[in-house]
Amino acid sequence: MLELLLINYVVAALSGLLVGSISVTLTTSRSITFGLTLLHSILGGNLLGVYLSSLYNLTIPIPLVSTLTAIALSIIVGELIERGLSEDMAIAFSVSIATTMTIIFGYLASQVSSLAITKAWTYIAGTSSISSIEDLAKLTLTLFIVLPIVHLLFKEFKYIAFDEDGAKALGLNIRFYRYVFYSLAALSASILSSTIGILATHVVLSVPGIIYIKFFKRYNIAFSYLIGVVIMLVGYYLASLLSISPSGGVGLTSILTVLGVTVYGRRS
Amino acid sequence: MVSDLVVEGLTVKFNDYKALDNISFRLDSPFFTVVMGPNGAGKTTLLKSILGLVKPSLGMIRVYGLDPFREANKIRQIVSYVPQVVNINIHVPITVREVIAMGIYSKSIPPRIMNKEIEEEVEEVLRLVELERYSRKWFTELSGGERQRVLIARAMVKGAKLLLLDEPFSMLDFDIKCEIAKLLDRIHYRMNIDILLVAHELSPCIAYNPQVILLNKKVYAVGRAGEVLRLEILKRAYPGITEIPQGFIIGEDHA
C-alpha cells in the first residue's frame, strides 16, 4: 500500500517537473492559446489511438499517436502563420480539425468496442487515483528528453519570446526553435494527458509560468519547477482527502493558486 | 562606382497588397539617412527587405555588394537591426546583459554560455551607450529611452557596418528623442557605422542634417533635410497637408 502511495506521489512530482519545464516558455511567449490548441490536438490524437487499438486489437502506444497528431497540427498552424494567415485564424483551423477528429474517432471507437469510451475517458479526465509503474516509466523517459533540451535551448526560447524580429535579424532560425518547442510541448502534454488527463492539463499548464512571470524579480526557472511539483503534490493530496480523482485535485489546486496570486498581485 | 546600399525597382507585395511600389535609391558610405513617411508607407517593409527578412516581389537590393535574400547569413554579420520597442514583449523576464549578449551569442551555437569575455564586451558596449552599471537590471525596469539604448547596444555589439533602426523615437519624450539622435550621430561619426532609420518625424535629428528619403510606397524625394522638407515635395508623400507640420521642424536646433 505504502509502495503504491509512494509511486502516486513520485508520479505527481515528475508530472510537476514536466509542467514547470514547458509552462514558462508557453506563458512568456504568449502561446497559451496555442497550448490550449495543442491539448485539443492531443485529445483528437488520443481518440484516434483508442480507435485504432480497438479496431485492430493491437497495443498501440496511444501517447505516441497523440504526440504525432499534435506535432502535425502544430506544424500546420506554424506554416499557416508563416504564410501570412493570422494566428487566430490558424489556431481556429487547427482546433476545428482536432475537434472533428475527436468527434469522429470517439464515435467510431464506441462502435467498435464498448470499452473504448471508458479508455478514452481516462485520457480526458485522467486515470484513477492509483498510478502505475508504467506511468512512472513514461514520465521519467519524457523528462529525460524534455528537460535537457529545454535547458539547452532556454536562452533561445526566451529570446524569441522577447523579440522575435530582433532574433530573426540576429540569424536565429525561428522556425526550427518554434517546432522544437512545439514538439516538446506536444510530447509533455500527451504524457500528462495519460496520467492527469487533458482537462487537468488544460488547467495546470499555464500556472507555473504565470507565477514565474509574476515573481520573476526574485526567482528563476527553478521556481517554475518547484511550483509545478508543489501544485501536483498538493493536488494529489487534496484528491485523496476529498475522494476525487487526482486530476480533480490538481485542477482545484491550480485554480486556487491562480486566484491567490491574483489577489496578492492586486494588494501589492 | 558601386554604391554601398542599392535599392533598384523594389516592389514588395503581401498577397494583393502592395507595400512598396518600384522604389529605387542609392546610398554611399558614410551615410546617416532617415526614411520618412506616413503610417503604412512601407518603411518597416523596406528595412526588413534590406535585412533579407522579406522577399522582394520584383527588383533587387545590394548591401555592400551582397544580396540580402540569397546571402542572408553574411548580411546578418554586417547589418544590425533595432526593432520598434512596441514589438518587444516586456513580460519576458530578461536582464540587460542577456539582451546585449544575444548579439554576441548569435555567432555561436547552443549552449550559449555567458563567459567573462562576453561580460566584458557587454560592459564595454554599455559604457558606449552610457548605461554603465545597468547590466544586471531587468529590461522592464528601464525607462523608454534606456530600453532604446539597450537595443542599440545589442545591435552595436555585433560589430556591424550598418545599423537599421525601426522608429527609434516612438513613445519617447522630445528631450529623450534628441538624446537618442545624438547617440546615433556619435556612433555614426566615431565608430564609422552607417545608419538607416525610419521615423515619422525628423525633428530630433535635424541638428545633424541627415540625408532624407521621403517614402509613401514610392520614393518621392532623396536629399538633405533642408532640400526635401519643402511643402511642395512633402505634399507628394503626404497628400492633404497644407503646411509643414510642427513635427518636421526644419532648421530649428533642439539639441
Short mmCIF file of C-alpha atoms in Angstrom, two decimals, chain A residues 159, chain B residues 94-105 114-115 118-119 122-123 126 134-139 150:
data_model
loop_
_atom_site.label_atom_id
_atom_site.label_comp_id
_atom_site.label_asym_id
_atom_site.label_seq_id
_atom_site.Cartn_x
_atom_site.Cartn_y
_atom_site.Cartn_z
CA TYR A 159 14.98 35.50 -26.67
CA ILE B 94 15.29 39.18 -19.18
CA THR B 95 18.23 41.23 -17.94
CA VAL B 96 20.05 43.97 -19.84
CA ARG B 97 23.19 41.84 -20.15
CA GLU B 98 21.19 38.90 -21.51
CA VAL B 99 19.64 41.15 -24.17
CA ILE B 100 23.01 42.52 -25.26
CA ALA B 101 24.83 39.19 -25.01
CA MET B 102 22.44 37.74 -27.57
CA GLY B 103 24.11 39.98 -30.13
CA ILE B 104 27.37 38.14 -29.38
CA TYR B 105 25.85 34.67 -28.86
CA MET B 114 27.92 33.85 -20.63
CA ASN B 115 31.69 33.84 -20.02
CA ILE B 118 31.28 38.17 -23.19
CA GLU B 119 30.59 40.00 -19.93
CA VAL B 122 28.67 43.74 -22.72
CA GLU B 123 30.15 46.17 -20.17
CA LEU B 126 27.06 49.61 -22.16
CA TYR B 134 22.84 48.63 -15.77
CA SER B 135 23.94 45.20 -16.88
CA ARG B 136 22.13 43.24 -14.15
CA LYS B 137 18.94 45.30 -14.27
CA TRP B 138 15.74 43.85 -15.69
CA PHE B 139 14.81 45.23 -19.08
CA VAL B 150 19.98 48.80 -24.70
#
